Coordinates of C-alpha atoms in Angstrom, one line a residue:
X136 CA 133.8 142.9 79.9
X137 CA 132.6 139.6 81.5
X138 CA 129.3 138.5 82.9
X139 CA 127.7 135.4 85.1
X140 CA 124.6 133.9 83.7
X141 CA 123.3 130.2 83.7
X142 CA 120.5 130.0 86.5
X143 CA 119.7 133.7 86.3
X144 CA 121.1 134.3 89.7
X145 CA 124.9 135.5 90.4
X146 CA 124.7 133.2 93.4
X147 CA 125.6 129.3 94.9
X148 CA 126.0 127.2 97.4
X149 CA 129.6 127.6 100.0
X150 CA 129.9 123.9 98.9
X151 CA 130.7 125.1 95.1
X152 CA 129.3 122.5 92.5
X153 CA 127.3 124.8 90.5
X154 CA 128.1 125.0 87.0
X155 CA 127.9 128.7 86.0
X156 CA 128.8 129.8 82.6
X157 CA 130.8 133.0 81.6
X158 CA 130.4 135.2 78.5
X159 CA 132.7 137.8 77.2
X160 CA 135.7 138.0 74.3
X161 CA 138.9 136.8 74.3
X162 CA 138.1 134.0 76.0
X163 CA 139.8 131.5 74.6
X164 CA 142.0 128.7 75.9
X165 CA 141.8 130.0 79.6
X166 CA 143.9 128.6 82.2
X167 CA 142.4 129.7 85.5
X168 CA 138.8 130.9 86.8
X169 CA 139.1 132.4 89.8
X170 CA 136.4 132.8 92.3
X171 CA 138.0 135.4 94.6
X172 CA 141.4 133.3 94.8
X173 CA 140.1 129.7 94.7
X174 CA 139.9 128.8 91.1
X175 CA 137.0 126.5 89.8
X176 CA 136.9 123.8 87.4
X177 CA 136.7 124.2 83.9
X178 CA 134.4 122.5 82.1
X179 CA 134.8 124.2 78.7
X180 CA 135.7 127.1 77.3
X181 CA 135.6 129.3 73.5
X182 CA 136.8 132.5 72.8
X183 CA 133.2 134.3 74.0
X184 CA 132.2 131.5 76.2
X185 CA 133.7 129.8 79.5
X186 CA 131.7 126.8 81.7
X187 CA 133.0 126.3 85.2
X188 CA 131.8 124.4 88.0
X189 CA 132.3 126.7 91.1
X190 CA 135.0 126.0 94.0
X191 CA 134.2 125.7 97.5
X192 CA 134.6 128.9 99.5
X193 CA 133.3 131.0 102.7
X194 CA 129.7 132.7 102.5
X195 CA 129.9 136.0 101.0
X196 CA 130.4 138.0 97.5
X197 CA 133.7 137.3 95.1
X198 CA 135.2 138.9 92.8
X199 CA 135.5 136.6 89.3
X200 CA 138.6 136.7 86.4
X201 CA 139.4 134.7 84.0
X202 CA 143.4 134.1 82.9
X203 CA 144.2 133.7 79.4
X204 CA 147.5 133.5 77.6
X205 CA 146.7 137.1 76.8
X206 CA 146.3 137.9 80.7
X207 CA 143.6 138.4 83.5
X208 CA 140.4 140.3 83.0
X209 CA 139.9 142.6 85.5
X210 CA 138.2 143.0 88.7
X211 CA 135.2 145.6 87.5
X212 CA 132.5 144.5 89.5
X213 CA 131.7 141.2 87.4
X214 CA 131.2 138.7 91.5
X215 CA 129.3 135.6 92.6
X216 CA 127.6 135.4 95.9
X217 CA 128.2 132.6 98.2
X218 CA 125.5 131.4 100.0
X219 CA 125.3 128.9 103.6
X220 CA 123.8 126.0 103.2
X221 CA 120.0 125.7 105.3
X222 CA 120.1 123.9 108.5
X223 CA 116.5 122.7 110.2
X224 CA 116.7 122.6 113.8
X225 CA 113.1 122.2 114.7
X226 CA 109.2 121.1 113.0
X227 CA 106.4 121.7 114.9
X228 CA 104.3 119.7 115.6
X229 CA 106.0 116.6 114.7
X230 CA 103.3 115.0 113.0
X231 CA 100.4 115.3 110.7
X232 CA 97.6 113.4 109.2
X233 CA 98.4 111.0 106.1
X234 CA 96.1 113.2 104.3
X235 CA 98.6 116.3 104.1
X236 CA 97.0 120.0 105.2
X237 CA 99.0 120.1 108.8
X238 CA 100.3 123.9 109.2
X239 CA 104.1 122.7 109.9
X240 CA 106.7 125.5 111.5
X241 CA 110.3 124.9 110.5
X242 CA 113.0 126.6 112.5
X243 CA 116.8 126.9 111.0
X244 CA 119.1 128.8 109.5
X245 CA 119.9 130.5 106.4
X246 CA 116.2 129.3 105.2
X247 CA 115.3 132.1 102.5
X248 CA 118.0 132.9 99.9
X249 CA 115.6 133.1 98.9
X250 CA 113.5 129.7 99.4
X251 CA 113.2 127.2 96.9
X252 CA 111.4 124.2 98.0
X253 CA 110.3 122.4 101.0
X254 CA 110.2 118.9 100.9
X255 CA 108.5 116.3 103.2
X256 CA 110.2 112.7 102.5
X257 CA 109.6 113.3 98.8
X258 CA 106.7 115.1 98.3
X259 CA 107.0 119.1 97.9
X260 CA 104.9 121.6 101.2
X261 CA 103.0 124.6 100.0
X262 CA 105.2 127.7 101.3
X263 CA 102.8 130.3 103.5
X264 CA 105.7 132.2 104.7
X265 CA 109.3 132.1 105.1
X266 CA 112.0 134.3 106.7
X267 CA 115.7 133.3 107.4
X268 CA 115.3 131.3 110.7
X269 CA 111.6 130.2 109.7
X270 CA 109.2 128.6 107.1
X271 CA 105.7 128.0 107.6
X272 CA 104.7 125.4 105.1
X273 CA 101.2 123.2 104.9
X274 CA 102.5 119.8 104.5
X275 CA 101.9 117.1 101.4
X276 CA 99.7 113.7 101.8
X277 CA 102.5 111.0 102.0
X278 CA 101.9 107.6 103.5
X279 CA 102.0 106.9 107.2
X280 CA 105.4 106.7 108.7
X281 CA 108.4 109.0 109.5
X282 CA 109.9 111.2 106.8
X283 CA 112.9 114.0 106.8
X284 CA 111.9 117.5 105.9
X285 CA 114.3 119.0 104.2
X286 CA 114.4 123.1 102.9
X287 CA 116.2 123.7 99.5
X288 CA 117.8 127.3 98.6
X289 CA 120.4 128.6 96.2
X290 CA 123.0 127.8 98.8
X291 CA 121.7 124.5 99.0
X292 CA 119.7 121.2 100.4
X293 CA 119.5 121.2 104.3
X294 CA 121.8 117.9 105.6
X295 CA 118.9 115.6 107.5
X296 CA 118.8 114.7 111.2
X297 CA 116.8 113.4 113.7
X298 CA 115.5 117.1 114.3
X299 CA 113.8 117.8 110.7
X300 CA 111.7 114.4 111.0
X301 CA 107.9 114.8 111.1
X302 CA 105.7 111.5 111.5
X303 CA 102.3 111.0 109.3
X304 CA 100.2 109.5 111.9
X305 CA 97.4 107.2 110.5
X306 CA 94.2 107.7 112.4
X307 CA 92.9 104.5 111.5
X308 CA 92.9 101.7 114.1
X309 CA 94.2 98.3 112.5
X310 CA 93.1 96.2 115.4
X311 CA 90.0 97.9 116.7
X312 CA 89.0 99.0 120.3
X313 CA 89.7 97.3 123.0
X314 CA 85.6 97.0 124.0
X315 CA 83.1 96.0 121.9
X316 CA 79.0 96.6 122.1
X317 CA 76.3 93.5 121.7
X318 CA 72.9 93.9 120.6
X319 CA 70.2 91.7 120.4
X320 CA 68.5 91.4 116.5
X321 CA 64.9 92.2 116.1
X322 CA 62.1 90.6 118.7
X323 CA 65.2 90.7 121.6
X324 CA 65.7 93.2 124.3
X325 CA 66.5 97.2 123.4
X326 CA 69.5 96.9 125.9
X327 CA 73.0 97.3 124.3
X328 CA 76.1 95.5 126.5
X329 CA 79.4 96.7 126.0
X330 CA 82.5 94.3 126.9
X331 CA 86.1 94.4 128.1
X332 CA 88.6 92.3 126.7
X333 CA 88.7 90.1 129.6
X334 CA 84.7 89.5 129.5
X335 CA 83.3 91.5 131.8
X336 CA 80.9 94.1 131.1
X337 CA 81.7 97.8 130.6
X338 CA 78.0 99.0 130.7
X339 CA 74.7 98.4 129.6
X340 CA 72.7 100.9 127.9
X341 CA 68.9 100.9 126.1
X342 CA 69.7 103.8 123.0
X343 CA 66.0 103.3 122.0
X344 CA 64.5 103.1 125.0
X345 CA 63.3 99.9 127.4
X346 CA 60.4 99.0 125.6
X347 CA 62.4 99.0 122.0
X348 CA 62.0 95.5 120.6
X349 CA 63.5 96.2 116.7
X350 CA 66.9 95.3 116.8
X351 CA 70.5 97.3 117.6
X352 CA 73.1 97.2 114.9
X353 CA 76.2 98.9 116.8
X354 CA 79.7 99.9 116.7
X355 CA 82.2 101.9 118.9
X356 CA 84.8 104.7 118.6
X357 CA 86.1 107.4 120.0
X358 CA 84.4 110.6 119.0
X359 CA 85.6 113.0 121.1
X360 CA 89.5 111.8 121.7
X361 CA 88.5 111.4 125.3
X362 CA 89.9 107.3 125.3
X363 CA 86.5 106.2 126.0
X364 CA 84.7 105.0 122.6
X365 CA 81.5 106.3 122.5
X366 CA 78.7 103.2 121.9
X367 CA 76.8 104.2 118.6
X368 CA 73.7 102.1 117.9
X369 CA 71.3 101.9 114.9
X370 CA 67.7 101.1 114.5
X371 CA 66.4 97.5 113.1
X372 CA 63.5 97.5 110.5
X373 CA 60.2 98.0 111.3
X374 CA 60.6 101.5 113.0
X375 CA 61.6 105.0 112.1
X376 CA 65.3 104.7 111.4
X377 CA 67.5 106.3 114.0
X378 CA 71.4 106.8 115.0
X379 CA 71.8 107.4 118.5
X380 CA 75.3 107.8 120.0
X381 CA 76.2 107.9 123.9
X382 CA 78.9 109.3 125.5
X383 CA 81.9 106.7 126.6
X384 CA 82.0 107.6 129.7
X385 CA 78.8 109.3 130.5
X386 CA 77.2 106.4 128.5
X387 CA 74.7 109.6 127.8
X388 CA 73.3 111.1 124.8
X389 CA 75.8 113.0 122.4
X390 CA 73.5 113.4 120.0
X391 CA 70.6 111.9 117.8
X392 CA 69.9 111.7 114.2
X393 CA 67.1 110.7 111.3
X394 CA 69.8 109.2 108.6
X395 CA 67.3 109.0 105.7
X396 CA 63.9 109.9 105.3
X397 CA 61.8 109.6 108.0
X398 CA 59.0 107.5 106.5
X399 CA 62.3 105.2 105.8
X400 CA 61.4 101.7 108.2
X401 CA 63.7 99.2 106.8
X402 CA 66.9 99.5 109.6
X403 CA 70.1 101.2 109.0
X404 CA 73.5 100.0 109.5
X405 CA 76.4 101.5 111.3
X406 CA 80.3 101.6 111.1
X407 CA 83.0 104.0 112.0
X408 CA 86.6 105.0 110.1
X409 CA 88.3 108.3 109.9
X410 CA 88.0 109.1 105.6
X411 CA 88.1 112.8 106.0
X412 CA 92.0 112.9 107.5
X413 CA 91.1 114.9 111.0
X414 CA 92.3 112.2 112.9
X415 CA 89.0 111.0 114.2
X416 CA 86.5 108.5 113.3
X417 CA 83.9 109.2 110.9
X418 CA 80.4 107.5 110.8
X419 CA 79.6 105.6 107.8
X420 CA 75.3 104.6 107.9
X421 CA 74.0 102.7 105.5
X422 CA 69.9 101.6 104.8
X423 CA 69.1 97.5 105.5
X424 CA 65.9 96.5 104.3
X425 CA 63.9 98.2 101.0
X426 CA 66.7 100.7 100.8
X427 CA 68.8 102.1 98.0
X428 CA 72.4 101.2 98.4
X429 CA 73.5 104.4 100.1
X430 CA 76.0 105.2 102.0
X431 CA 76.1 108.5 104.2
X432 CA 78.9 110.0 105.8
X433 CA 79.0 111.9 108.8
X434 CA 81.9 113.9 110.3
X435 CA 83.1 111.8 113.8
X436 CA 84.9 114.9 115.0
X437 CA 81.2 116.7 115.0
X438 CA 79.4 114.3 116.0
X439 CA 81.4 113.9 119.5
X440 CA 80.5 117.6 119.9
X441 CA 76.7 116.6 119.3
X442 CA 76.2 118.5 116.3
X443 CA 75.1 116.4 112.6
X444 CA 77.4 117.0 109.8
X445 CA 77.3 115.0 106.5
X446 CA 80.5 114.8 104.4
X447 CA 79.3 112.8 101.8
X448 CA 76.1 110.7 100.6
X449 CA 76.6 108.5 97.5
X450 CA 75.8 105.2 96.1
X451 CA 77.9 102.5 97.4
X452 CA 76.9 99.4 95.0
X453 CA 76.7 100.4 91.4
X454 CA 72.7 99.3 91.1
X455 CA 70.7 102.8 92.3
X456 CA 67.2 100.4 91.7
X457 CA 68.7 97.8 94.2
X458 CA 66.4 97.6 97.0
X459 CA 68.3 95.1 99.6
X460 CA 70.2 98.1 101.1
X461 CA 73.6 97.9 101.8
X462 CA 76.3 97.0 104.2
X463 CA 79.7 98.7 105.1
X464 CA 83.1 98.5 106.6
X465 CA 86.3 101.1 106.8
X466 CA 90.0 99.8 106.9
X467 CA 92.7 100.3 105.8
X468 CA 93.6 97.9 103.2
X469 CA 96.4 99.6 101.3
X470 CA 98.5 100.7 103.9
X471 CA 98.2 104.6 103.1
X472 CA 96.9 105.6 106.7
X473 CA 93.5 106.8 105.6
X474 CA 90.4 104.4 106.3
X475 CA 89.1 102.2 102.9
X476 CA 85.2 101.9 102.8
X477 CA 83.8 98.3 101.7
X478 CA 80.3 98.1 100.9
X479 CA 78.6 95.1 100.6
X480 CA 75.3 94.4 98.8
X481 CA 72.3 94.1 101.5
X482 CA 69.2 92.3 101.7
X483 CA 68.2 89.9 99.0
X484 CA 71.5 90.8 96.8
X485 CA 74.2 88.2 96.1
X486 CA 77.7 88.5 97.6
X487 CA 78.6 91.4 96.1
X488 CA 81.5 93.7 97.3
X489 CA 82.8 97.2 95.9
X490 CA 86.2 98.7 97.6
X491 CA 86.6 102.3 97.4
X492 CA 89.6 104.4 97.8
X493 CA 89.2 106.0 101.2
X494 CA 91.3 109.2 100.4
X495 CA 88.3 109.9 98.0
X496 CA 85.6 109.5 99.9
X497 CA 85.3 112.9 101.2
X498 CA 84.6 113.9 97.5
X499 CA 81.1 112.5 97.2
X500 CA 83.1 110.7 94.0
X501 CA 84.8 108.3 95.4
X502 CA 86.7 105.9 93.1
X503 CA 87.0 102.0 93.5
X504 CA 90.8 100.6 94.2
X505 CA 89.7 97.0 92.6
X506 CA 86.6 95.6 90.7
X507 CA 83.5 94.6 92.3
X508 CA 83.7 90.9 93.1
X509 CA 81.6 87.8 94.8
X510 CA 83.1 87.3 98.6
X511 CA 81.3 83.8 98.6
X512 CA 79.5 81.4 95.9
X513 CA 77.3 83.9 93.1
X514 CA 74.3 81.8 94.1
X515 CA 73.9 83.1 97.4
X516 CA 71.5 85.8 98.7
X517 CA 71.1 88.3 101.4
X518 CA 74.6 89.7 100.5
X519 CA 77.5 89.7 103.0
X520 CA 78.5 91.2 106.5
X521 CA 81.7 93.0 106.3
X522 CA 84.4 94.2 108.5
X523 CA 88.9 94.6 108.0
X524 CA 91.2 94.4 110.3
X525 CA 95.2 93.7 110.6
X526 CA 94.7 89.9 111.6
X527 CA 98.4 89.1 110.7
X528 CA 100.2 91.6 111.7
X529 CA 101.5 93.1 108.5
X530 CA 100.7 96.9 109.2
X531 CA 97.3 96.9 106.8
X532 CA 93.3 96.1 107.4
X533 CA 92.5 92.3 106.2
X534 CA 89.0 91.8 104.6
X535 CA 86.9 89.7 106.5
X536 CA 83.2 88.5 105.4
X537 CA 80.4 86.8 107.2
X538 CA 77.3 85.3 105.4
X539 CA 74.4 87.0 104.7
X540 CA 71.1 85.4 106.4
X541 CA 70.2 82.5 104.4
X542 CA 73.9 81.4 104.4
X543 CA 75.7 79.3 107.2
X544 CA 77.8 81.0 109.8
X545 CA 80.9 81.2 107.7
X546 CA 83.4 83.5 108.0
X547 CA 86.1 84.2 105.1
X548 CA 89.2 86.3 105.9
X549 CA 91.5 87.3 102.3
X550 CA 94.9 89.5 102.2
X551 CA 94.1 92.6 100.3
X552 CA 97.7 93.0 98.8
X553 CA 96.9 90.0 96.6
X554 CA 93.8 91.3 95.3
X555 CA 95.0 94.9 95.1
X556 CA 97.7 93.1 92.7
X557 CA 95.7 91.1 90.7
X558 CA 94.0 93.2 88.4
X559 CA 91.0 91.7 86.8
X560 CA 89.3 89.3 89.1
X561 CA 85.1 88.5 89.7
X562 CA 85.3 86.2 92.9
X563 CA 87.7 85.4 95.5
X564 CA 87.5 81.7 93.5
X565 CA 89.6 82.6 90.7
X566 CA 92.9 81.1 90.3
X567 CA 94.0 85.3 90.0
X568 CA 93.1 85.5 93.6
X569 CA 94.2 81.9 94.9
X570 CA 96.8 83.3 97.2
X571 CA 94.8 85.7 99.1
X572 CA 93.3 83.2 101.4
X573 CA 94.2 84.1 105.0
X574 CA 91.3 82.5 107.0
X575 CA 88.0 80.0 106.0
X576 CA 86.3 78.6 108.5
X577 CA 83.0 78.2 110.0
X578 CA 82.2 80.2 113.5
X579 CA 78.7 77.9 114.8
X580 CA 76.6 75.0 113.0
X581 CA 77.7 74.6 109.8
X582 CA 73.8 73.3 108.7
X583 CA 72.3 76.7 110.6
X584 CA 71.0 79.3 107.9
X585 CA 71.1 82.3 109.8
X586 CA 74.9 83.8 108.6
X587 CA 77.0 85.5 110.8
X588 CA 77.6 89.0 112.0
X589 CA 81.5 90.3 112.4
X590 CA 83.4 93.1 113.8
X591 CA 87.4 93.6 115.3
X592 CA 88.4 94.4 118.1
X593 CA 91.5 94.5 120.6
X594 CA 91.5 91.6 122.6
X595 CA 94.9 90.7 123.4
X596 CA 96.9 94.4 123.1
X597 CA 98.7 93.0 120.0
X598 CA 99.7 94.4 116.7
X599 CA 97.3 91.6 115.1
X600 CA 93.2 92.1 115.6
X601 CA 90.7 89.9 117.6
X602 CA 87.5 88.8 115.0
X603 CA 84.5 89.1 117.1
X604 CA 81.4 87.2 115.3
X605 CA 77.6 87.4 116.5
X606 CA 75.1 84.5 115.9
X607 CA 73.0 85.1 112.8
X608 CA 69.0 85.5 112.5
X609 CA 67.3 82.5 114.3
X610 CA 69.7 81.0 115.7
X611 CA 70.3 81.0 119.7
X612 CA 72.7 84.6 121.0
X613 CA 75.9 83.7 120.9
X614 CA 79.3 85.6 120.6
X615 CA 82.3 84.1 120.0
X616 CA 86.3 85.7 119.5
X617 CA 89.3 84.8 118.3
X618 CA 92.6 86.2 118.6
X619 CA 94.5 87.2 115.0
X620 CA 97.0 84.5 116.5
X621 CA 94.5 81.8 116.6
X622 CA 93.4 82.7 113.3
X623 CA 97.0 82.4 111.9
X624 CA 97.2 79.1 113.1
X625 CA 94.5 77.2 112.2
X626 CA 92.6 79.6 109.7
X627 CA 90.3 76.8 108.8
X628 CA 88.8 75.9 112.6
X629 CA 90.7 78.3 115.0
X630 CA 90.7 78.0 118.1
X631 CA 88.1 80.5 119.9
X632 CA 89.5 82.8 122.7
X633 CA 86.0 83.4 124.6
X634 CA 82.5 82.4 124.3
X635 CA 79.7 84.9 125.4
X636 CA 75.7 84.5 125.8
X637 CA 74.8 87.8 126.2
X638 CA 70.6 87.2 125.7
X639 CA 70.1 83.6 127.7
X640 CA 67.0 82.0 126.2
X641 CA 67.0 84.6 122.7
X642 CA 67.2 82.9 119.5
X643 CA 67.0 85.8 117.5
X644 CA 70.5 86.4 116.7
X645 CA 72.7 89.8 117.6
X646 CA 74.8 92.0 116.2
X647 CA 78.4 92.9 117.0
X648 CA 80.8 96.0 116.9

C-alpha cells in the first residue's frame, strides 16, 4: 500500500512542480511515477520512500503507481488532485490609502482551493472572506504607487495583468494648493486675503471679526473634498486662543474651536497634512507664546463636517518646561505617502527641529525618523518657521526654514534624503549633512531682524512647489514667491515670481499659508 504525504494535502497545481513524496515497501529502484499516465520526475527514491516532482496535467483527481523491477503497484484508491491555477479579473476600488485598511473586492477564478495568501506588491492582505470567484481582503500599508495583487492557492500563484493592479494613493499634497491665505501679524487688520496663482484675490474674510487686531496665523486645505480649500485661521497672542475655519466656497463658518485652555492667551499656530491615512487633511495646532511645546491633532475629515475631533495631543520638542511654544509643518519627506510632522521650537528657543514619523502620529507616540538638530546657527533665538514641500521635483516634501524673529529674513531649503541617510548629525553645518543643501538665500533686507514666515503652494501647476514667504515682525507687509524652478536655479538669490503688499502702510509683518 502506498500513500501521498509532504504538504499534508493530496493536491497541486495543473502546472506540476510540486515535490510530493511517496511512502510504502518495495520501493526500491523505481522506474516510472505515474500521475494518471503522465509520469513525474524522480527525485529520489529507497525501498519505503520515493520523492517526485509532479508532471503537468488537466485539473481533476489521478490515480498514482509506482513501477519497479518487481512491477506496478496498483490502482487502490492511493490519487492526487489537480488544481487550476487562480486568475484575477477585477479589484475594487482600484486604490487605497498608503496606510493600508481599504476593504478591496477581488473577482477571479478558481480563488479558494482553498485560499492561501493574498498579496498586494509584496506585502500579505488580511482574508475577510473568500469563495471561488471572490476574495474580500483589507489591504497592507505599502508605499505610494501601483502594485499587482496577486491570490496564491494549492493550484498556484495568479499570472499578473493590468487587471489585478491597485494604486496606493498618497493623500498628501507635494506642492501645496493652488491659493494661499495672508494675514496681517498683531496690531494689523482682522481681515484674511486669500490669492490665486495669478495674483488676484479669491476672497477676503475677517475669522475673528472686524474689530480683531491680534494677529491671523493661517493655512488652507480642503476639508470636505469639495476642490475648494477651506481658509483656516488662528488667533495671535494677547486674546483667547481660537481656530476658526470657513468654508471654501461659502467662505462661511464650518466650525470653531478653543485648542487649549481657555485662560491660554499666548496665539496658536496652524498647519494642515493628512497623518491619520483617510485621505484628507488633518489639522495640526500648536501654542506660540508662554506655551508648552504641544502639538494637537484634529481629524480634517471631521472638521469639514463641523464637528471637533482630536486624534492625538503630545509633546512635539523633547523639553515639556519649554515655554516659547512651538511651531509645525506636515510633508512628506520620506516618500511613503503619509504626511511627516516637523516641529520647530517657538518663542525664545534656539533653532531647534524634531522630525517625526507621520505613520505614527495617530498613536499619541509618535517616533522621530532623525535626531533633533539646529536649522540655522545654535546662537539664535526665537526658533524657526517651518514648512516642506517637493521644490525639485523628486516625488518627496523638501524642508524649508525661515528665521525666527530676531533673525534676518533668511530662508534655508535642505533635501531630506541626505539627512534621512546620515545618521548622527546636530546641525545642518556638519560636514555629515554637507550635501543636503538645496536652497540658501535671503527673501528681504538682509540687516532687518524680524525673520521670515513660509508656506508652499501651487503656483505654476508643476510637479515642483512655489515657496511663498511673508515679511517678519516689524518690518513693512510684504509677500513674495518663487517658483521650485527659480529656486533650482539660483538657490542662493532666486529669482522672485510675484511680489504682493497686501496691508499698504502696515509694518507689522504677516503670516502666510
Amino acid at each position: 500500500m502506498i500513500g501521498i504525504f509532504g504538504s499534508g494535502t493530496p493536491s497541486g497545481s495543473i502546472t506540476g512542480g510540486k515535490l510530493i513524496t511517496i511512502s510504502g515497501a518495495n520501493l526500491g529502484n523505481a522506474t516510472v511515477v505515474d500521475f494518471g499516465t503522465t509520469p513525474a520526475t524522480i527525485v529520489s527514491d529507497t525501498a519505503t520512500q520515493i520523492v517526485v516532482t509532479t508532471p503537468a496535467e488537466t485539473a481533476g483527481t489521478v490515480d498514482v503507481t509506482v513501477t519497479t523491477p518487481g512491477g506496478t503497484t496498483p490502482s487502490d484508491g492511493v490519487q492526487f488532485t489537480y488544481l487550476d491555477v487562480p486568475t484575477v479579473t477585477a479589484v475594487s476600488p482600484t486604490s487605497g490609502s498608503p496606510t493600508g485598511g481599504t476593504t478591496v473586492t477581488i473577482t477571479g477564478t478558481n480563488l479558494s482551493d482553498p485560499i492561501a495568501t493574498v498579496v498586494f506588491g509584496g506585502s500579505a492582505a488580511t482574508i475577510v472572506s473568500d469563495t471561488a470567484t471572490q476574495v474580500v481582503v483589507t489591504s497592507p500599508a505599502h508605499p505610494a504607487g501601483t502594485v499587482d495583487v496577486t491570490v496564491t492557492t494549492p493550484g498556484g500563484t495568479s499570472a499578473t495583468s493590468a487587471a489585478d493592479h491597485f494604486t496606493y494613493v498618497s493623500a498628501v499634497s507635494l506642492t501645496g494648493y493652488s491659493q494661499f491665505a495672508v494675514g496681517a501679524d498683531a496690531g494689523g487688520t482682522g481681515t484674511v486675503t486669500v490669492y490665486n496663482p495669478d495674483q488676484s484675490v479669491a476672497y477676503t474674510a475677517t475669522p475673528f471679526g472686524t474689530s480683531y487686531t491680534a494677529g491671523v496665523r493661517v493655512a488652507v486645505a480642503d476639508l470636505n473634498n469639495d476642490g475648494a480649500p477651506e481658509l483656516i485661521a488662528g488667533t495671535g497672542p494677547g486674546v483667547e486662543n481660537q481656530v476658526v475655519i470657513l468654508d471654501g466656497k461659502t467662505h462661511q463658518p464650518l466650525v470653531s474651536f478653543v485648542p487649549f485652555e481657555a485662560t491660554f492667551t499666548g496665539g496658536v499656530f496652524v498647519t494642515t497634512g493628512d497623518v491619520n491615512g483617510d485621505g484628507v487633511p488633518d489639522l495640526i495646532v500648536t501654542p506660540d507664546q508662554s506655551g508648552g511645546p504641544i502639538v494637537a491633532v484634529y481629524d480634517g475629515a471631521a472638521l469639514g463636517k463641523g464637528q471637533v475631533v482630536q486624534v492625538a495631543r503630545f509633546f512635539g520638542i523633547n523639553d515639556p518646561s519649554f515655554r516659547g511654544g512651538d511651531r509645525a509643518a506636515l510633508g512628506d519627506i520620506n516618500g511613503d505617502g503619509v504626511a511627516d510632522l516637523i516641529v520647530s521650537a517657538g518663542f525664545g528657543g534656539g533653532p531647534r527641529v524634531a522630525i517625526y514619523n507621520g505613520a505614527t502620529i495617530a498613536s499619541g507616540a509618535p517616533t522621530e525618523l532623525m535626531p533633533d538638530f539646529f536649522a540655522f546657527e545654535s546662537t539664535l533665538r526665537n526658533g524657526v518657521y517651518v514648512t516642506a514641500g517637493d521644490l525639485t521635483g523628486k516625488g518627496y516634501a523638501d524642508l524649508i526654514f525661515g528665521a525666527g524673529p530676531g533673525g534676518g529674513p533668511r530662508v534655508r531649503a535642505v533635501d531630506p534624503a541626505v539627512l534621512l541617510a546620515a545618521g548622527s548629525f546636530s546641525t545642518l553645518d556638519d560636514a555629515a549633512v554637507s550635501t543636503a543643501g538645496v536652497a540658501d538665500f535671503f527673501a528681504g533686507d538682509p540687516t532687518s531682524r524680524g525673520g521670515v514666515r513660509v508656506a508652499v503652494a501651487d503656483l505654476d501647476g508643476s510637479n515642483q512647489a512655489s515657496l511663498v514667504v511673508g515679511s517678519g515682525a516689524g518690518v513693512a507687509a510684504a509677500v513674495t514667491t518663487y517658483t521650485g524652478k527659480a529656486i533650482l536655479a539660483n538657490p542662493a538669490s532666486p529669482t522672485a515670481d510675484f511680489d504682493l503688499d497686501p496691508l499698504p502702510g502696515f509694518s507689522g509683518g504677516v503670516f502666510v499659508g
